[in-house]
Coordinates of N, CA, C and O in Angstrom, one line a residue:
X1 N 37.7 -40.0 25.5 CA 37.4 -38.9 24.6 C 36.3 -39.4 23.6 O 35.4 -38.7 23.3
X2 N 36.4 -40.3 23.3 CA 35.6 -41.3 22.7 C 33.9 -41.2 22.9 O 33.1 -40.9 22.0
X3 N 33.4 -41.4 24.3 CA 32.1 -40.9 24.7 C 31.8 -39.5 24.5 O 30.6 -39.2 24.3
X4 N 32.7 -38.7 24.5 CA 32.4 -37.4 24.2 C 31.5 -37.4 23.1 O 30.2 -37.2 23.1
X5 N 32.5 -37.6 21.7 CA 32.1 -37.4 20.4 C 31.1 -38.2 20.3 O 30.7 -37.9 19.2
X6 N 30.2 -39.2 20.9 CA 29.5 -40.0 20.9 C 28.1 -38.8 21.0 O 27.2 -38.6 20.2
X7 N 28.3 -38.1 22.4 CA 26.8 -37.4 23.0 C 26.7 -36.1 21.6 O 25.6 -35.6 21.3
X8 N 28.2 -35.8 20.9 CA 27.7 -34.8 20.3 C 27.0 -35.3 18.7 O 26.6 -34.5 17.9
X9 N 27.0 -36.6 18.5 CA 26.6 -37.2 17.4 C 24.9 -37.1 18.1 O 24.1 -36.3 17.5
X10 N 24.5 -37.6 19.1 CA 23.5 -38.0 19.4 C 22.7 -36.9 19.5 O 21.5 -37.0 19.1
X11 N 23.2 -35.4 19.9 CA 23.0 -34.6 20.1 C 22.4 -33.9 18.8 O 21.3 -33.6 18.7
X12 N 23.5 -33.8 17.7 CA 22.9 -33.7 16.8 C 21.8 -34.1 15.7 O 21.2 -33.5 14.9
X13 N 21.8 -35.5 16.0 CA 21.1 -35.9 15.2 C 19.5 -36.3 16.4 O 18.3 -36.6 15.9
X14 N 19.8 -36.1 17.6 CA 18.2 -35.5 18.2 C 17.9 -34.3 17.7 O 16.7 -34.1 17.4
X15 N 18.7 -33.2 17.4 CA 18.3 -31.6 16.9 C 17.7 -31.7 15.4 O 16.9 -30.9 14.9
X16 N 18.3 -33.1 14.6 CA 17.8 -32.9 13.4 C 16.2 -33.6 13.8 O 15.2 -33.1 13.2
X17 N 16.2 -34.4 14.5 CA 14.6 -35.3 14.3 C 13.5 -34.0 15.1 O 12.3 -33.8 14.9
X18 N 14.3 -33.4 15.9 CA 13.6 -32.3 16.5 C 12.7 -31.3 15.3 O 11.5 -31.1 15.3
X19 N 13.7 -30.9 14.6 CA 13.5 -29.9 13.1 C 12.7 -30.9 12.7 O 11.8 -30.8 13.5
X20 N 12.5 -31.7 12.1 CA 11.4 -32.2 11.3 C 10.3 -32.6 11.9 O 9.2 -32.5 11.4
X21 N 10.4 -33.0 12.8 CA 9.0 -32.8 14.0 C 8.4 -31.4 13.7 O 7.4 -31.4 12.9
X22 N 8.9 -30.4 14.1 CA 8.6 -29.5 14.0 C 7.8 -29.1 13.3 O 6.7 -28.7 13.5
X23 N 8.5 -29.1 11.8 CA 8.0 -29.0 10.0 C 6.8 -29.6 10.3 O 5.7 -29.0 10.5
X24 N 7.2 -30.9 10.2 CA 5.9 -31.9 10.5 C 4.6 -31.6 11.4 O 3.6 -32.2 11.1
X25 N 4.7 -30.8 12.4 CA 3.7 -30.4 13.2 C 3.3 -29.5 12.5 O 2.1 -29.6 12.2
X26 N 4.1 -28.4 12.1 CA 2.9 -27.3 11.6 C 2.6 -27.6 10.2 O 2.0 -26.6 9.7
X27 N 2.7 -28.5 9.3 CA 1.4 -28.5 8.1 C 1.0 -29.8 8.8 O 1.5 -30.8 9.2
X28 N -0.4 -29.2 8.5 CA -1.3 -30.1 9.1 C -2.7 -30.2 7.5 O -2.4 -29.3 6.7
X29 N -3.7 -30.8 7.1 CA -4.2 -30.4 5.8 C -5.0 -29.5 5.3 O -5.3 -29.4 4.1
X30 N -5.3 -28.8 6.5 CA -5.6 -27.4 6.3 C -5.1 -26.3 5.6 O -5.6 -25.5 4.9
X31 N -3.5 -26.7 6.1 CA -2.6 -25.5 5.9 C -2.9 -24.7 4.3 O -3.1 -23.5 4.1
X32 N -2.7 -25.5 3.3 CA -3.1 -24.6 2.3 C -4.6 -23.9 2.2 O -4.6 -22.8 1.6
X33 N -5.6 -24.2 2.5 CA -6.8 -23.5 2.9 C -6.8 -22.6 3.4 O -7.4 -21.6 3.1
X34 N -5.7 -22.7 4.9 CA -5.9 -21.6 5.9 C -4.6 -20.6 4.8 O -4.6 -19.4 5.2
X35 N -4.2 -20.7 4.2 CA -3.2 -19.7 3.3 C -3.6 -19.2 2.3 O -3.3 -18.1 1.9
X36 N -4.6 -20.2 1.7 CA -5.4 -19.1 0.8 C -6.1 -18.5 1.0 O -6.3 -17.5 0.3
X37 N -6.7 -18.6 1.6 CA -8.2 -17.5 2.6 C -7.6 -16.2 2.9 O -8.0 -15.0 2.8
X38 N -5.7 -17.0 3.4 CA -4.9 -15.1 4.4 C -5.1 -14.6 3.3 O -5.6 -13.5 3.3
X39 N -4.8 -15.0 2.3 CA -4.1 -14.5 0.7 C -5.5 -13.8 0.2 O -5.5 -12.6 -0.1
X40 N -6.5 -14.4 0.2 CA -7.8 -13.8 -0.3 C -8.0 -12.5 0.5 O -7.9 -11.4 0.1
X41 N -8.2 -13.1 1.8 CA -8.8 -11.7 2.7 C -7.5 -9.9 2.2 O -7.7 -8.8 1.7
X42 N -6.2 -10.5 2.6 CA -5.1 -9.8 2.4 C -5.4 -9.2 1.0 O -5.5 -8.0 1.0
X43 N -5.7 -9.7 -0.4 CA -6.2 -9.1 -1.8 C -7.4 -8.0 -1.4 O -7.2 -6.8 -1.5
X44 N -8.8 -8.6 -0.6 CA -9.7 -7.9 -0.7 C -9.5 -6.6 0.2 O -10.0 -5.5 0.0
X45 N -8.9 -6.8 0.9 CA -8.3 -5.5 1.9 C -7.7 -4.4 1.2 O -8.1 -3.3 1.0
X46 N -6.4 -5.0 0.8 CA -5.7 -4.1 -0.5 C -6.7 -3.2 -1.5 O -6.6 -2.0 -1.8
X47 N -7.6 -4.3 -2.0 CA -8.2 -3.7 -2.9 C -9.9 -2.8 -2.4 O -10.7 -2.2 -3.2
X48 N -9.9 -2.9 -1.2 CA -10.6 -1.8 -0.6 C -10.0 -0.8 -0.6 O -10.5 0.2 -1.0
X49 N -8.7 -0.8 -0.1 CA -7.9 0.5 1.0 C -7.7 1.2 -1.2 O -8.0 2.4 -1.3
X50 N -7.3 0.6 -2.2 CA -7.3 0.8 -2.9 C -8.3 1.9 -3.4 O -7.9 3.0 -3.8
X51 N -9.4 1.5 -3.4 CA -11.0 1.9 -4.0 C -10.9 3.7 -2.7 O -11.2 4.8 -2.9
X52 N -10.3 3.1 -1.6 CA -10.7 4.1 -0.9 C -10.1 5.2 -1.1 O -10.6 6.3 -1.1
X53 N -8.7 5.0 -1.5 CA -7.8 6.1 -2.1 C -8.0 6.6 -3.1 O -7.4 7.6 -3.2
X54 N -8.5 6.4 -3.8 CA -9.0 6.8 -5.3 C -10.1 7.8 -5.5 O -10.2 8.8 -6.2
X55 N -11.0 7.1 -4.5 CA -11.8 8.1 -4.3 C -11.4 9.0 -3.4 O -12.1 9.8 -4.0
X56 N -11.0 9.5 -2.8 CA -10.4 10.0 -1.6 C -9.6 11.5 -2.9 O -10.0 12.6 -3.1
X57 N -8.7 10.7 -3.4 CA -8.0 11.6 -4.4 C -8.5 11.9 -5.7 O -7.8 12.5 -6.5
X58 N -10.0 11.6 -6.2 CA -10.3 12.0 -7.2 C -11.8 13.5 -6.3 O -12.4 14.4 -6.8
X59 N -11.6 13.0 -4.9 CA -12.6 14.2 -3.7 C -11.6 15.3 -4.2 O -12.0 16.0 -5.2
X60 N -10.5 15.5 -3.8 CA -9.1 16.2 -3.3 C -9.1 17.0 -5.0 O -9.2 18.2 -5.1
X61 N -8.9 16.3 -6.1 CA -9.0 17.4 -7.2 C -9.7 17.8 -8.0 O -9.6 18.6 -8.9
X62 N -11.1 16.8 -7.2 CA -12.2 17.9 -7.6 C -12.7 19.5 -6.8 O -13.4 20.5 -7.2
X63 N -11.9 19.1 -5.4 CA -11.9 20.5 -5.1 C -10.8 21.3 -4.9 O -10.7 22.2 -4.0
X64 N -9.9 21.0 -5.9 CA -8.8 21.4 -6.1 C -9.4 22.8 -7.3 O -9.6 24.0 -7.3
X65 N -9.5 21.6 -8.3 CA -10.5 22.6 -9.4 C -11.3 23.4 -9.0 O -11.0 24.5 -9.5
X66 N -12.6 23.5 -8.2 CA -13.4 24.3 -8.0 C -12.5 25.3 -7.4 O -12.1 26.1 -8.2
X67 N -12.0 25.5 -6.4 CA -11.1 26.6 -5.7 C -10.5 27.1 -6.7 O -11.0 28.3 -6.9
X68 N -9.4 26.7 -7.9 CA -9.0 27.1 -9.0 C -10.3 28.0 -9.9 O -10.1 28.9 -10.7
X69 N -11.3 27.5 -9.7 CA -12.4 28.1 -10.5 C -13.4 29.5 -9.8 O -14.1 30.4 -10.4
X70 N -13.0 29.3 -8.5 CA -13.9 30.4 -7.4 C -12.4 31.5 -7.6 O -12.7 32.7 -7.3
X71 N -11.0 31.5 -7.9 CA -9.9 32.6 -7.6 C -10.2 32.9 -8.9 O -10.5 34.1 -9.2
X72 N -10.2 31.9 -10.1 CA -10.7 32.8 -11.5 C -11.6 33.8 -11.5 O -11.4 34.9 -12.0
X73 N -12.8 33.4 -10.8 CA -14.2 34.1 -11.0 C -13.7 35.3 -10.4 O -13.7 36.3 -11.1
X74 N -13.4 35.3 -8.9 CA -12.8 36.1 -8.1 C -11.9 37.4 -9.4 O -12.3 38.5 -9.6
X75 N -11.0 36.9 -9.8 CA -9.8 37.9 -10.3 C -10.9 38.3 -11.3 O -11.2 39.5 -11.1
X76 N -11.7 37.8 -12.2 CA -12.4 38.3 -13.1 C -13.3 39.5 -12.6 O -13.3 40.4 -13.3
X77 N -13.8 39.5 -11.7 CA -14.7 40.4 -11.2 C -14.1 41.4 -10.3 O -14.6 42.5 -10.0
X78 N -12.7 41.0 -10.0 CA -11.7 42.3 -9.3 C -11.6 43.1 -10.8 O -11.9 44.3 -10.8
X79 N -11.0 42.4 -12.1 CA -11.0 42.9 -13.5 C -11.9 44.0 -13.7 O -11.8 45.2 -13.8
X80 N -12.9 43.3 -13.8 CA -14.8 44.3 -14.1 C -14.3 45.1 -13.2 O -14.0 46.1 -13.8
X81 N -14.0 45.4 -11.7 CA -14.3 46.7 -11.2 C -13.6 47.3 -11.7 O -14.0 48.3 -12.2
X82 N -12.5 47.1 -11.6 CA -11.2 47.8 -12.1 C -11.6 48.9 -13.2 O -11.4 50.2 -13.3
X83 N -12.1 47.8 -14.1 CA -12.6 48.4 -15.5 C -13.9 49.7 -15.7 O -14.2 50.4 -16.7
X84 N -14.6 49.6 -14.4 CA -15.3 50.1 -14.4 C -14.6 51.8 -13.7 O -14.5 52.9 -14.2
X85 N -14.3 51.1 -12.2 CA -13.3 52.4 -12.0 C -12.5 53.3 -12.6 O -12.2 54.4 -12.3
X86 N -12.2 52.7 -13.7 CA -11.4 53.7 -14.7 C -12.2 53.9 -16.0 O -11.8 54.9 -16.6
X87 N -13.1 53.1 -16.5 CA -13.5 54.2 -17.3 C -14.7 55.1 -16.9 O -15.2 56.0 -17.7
X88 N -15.2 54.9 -15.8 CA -16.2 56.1 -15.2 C -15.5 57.2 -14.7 O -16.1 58.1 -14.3
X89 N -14.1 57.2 -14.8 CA -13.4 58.8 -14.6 C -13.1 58.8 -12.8 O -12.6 59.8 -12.2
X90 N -13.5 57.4 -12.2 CA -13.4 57.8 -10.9 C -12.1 58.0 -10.1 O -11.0 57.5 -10.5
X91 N -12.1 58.7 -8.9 CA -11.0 58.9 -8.5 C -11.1 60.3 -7.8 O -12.0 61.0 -8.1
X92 N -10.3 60.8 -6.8 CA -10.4 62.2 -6.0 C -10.8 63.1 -6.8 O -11.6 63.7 -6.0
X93 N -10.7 63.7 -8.0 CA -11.6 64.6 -8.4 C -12.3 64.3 -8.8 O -12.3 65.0 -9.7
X94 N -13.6 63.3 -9.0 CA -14.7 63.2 -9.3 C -15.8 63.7 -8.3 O -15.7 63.2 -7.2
X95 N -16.9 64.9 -8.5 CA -17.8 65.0 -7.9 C -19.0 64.7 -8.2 O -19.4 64.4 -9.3
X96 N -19.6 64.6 -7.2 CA -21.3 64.5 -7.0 C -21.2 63.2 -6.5 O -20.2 62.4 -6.7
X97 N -22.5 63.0 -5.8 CA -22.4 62.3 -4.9 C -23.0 60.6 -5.2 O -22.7 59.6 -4.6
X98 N -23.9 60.9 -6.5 CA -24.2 59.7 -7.2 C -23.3 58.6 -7.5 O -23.3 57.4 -7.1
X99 N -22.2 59.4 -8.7 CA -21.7 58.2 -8.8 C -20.0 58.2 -7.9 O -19.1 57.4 -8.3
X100 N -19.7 59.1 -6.8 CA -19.5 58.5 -5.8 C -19.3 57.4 -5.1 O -18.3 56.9 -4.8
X101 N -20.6 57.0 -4.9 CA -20.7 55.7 -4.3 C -20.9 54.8 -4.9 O -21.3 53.9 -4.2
X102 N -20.8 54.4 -6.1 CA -20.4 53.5 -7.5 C -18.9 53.7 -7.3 O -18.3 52.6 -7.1
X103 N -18.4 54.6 -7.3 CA -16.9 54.7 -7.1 C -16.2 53.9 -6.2 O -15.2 53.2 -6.4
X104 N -16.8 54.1 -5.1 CA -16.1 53.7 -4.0 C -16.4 52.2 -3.6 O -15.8 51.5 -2.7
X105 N -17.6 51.9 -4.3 CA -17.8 50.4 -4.3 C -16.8 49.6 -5.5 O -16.4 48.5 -5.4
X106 N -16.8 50.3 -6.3 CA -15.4 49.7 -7.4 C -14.3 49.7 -6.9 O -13.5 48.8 -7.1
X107 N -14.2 51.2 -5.9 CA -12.6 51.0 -5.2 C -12.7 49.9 -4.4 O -11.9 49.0 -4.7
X108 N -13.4 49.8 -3.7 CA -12.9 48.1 -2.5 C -13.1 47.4 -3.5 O -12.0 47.0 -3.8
X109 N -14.0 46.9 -4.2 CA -13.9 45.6 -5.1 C -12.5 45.5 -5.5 O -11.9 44.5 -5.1
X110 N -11.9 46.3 -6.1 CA -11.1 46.1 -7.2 C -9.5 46.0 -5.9 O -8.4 45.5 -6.1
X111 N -9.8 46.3 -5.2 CA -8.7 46.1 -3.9 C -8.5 45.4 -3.1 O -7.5 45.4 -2.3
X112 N -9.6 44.6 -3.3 CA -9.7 43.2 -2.0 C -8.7 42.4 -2.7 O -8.0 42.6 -3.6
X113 N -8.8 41.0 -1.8 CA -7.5 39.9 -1.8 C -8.8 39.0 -1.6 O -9.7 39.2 -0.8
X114 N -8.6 37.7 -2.6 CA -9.3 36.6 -2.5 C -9.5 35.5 -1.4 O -10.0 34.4 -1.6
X115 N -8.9 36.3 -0.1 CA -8.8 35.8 0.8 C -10.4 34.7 1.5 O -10.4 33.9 2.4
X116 N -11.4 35.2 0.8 CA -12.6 35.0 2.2 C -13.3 33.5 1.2 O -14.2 32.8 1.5
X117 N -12.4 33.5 0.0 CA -12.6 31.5 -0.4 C -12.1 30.8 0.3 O -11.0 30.9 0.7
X118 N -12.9 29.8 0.6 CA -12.3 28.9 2.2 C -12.1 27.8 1.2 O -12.5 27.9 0.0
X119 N -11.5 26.9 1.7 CA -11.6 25.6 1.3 C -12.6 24.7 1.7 O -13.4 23.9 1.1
X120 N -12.4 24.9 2.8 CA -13.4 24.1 3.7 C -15.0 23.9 3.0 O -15.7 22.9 3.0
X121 N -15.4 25.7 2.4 CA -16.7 25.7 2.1 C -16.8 25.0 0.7 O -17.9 24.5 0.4
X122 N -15.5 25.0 -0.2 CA -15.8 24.6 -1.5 C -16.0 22.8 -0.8 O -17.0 22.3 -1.1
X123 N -15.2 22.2 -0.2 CA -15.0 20.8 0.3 C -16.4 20.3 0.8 O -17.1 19.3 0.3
X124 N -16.7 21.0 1.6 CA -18.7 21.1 1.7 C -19.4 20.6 0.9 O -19.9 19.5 0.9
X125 N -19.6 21.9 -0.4 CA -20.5 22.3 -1.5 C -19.5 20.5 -2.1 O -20.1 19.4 -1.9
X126 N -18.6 20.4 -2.5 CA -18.4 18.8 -3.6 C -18.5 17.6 -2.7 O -18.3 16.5 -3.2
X127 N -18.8 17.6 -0.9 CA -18.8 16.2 -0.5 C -20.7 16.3 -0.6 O -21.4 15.4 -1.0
X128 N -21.1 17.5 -0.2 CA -22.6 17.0 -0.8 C -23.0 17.2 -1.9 O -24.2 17.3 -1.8
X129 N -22.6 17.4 -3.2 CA -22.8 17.0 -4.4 C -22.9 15.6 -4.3 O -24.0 15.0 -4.5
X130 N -21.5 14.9 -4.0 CA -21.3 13.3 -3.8 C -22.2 12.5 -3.6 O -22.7 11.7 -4.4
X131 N -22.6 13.1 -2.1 CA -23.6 12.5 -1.0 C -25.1 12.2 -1.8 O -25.9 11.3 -1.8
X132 N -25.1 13.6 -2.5 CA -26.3 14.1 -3.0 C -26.5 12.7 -4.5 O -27.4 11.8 -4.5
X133 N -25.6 13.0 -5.4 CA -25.2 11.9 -6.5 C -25.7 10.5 -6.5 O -26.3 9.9 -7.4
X134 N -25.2 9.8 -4.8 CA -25.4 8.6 -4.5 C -26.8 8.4 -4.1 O -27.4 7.7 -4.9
X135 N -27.5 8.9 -2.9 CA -28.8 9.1 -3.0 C -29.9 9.3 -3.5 O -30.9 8.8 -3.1
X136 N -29.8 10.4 -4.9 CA -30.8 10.2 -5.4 C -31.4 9.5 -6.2 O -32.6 9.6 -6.5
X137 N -30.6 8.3 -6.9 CA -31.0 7.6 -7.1 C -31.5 6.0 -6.6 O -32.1 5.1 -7.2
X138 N -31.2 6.2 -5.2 CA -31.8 5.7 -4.1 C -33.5 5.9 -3.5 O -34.2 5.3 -2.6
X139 N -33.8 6.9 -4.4 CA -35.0 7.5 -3.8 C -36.2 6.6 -3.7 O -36.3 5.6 -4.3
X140 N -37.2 7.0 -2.9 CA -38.2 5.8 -2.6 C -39.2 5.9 -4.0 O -40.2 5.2 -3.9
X141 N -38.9 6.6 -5.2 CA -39.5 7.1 -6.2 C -38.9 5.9 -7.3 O -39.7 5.3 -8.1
X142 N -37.4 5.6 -7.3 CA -36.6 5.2 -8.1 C -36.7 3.3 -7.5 O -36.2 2.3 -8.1
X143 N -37.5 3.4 -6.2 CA -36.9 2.1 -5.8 C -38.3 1.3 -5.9 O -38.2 0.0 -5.9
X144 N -39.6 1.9 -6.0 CA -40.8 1.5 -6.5 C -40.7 1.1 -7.8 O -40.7 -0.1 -8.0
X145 N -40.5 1.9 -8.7 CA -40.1 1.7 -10.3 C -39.3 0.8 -10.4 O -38.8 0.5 -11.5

């Protein structure tokens, strides 16, 4: 029994010299170099993907606003017809044929639904403002001077 307990001493204490080999192989004097560079690159990544969201979300409520500003204008000018439709007296007894058709152009104004503001178009009109922003001072006018 004796030889037994012998291979499992040997055994273990090859597993320990094994483990520190190991350790020992992978730092090599690089290793902190090659760790701070991951660490650098890994910051500047972050801090792009960062930069990119910000902008990304300061796109998103500025055309959040403008839409909020095109349903304003919108309800305001459904308002004006409105206003107009009722105090020009219009409505099924009104005759002649003039203001008629003032009438009935106030009636659909004042009845429509803000439906035909796209997003898409206001998202347009503020990525080329953007585009427009960065460029012109790019200009071959600005880059002579």
């Amino acid at each position: 029994m004796r030889p037994h307990k012998r291979r499992r001493i040997e055994e273990n204490e090859g597993s320990y010299v094994s483990i520190t080999h190991c350790i020992r192989s992978l730092y090599s004097p690089e290793l902190p170099i090659v760790l701070s560079r991951l660490l650098l690159h890994t910051m500047g990544i972050i801090i792009v993907l960062l930069a990119i969201y910000r902008v990304l979300q300061s796109c998103l409520h500025e055309i959040h606003n403008r839409y909020d500003q095109e349903i304003l204008q919108y309800h305001m000018k459904v308002a004006e017809c409105n206003r107009n439709y009722l105090n020009n007296g219009c409505g099924p007894f009104l005759k002649g044929e003039y203001w008629q058709a003032f009438c009935e152009e106030w009636d659909i104004c004042r009845q429509s639904e803000p439906l035909y503001i796209g997003r898409a178009k206001i998202a347009t009109q503020v990525m080329g403002e953007l585009l427009n922003g960065f460029i012109d001072p790019l200009s071959l006018k600005s880059m002579v001077c």
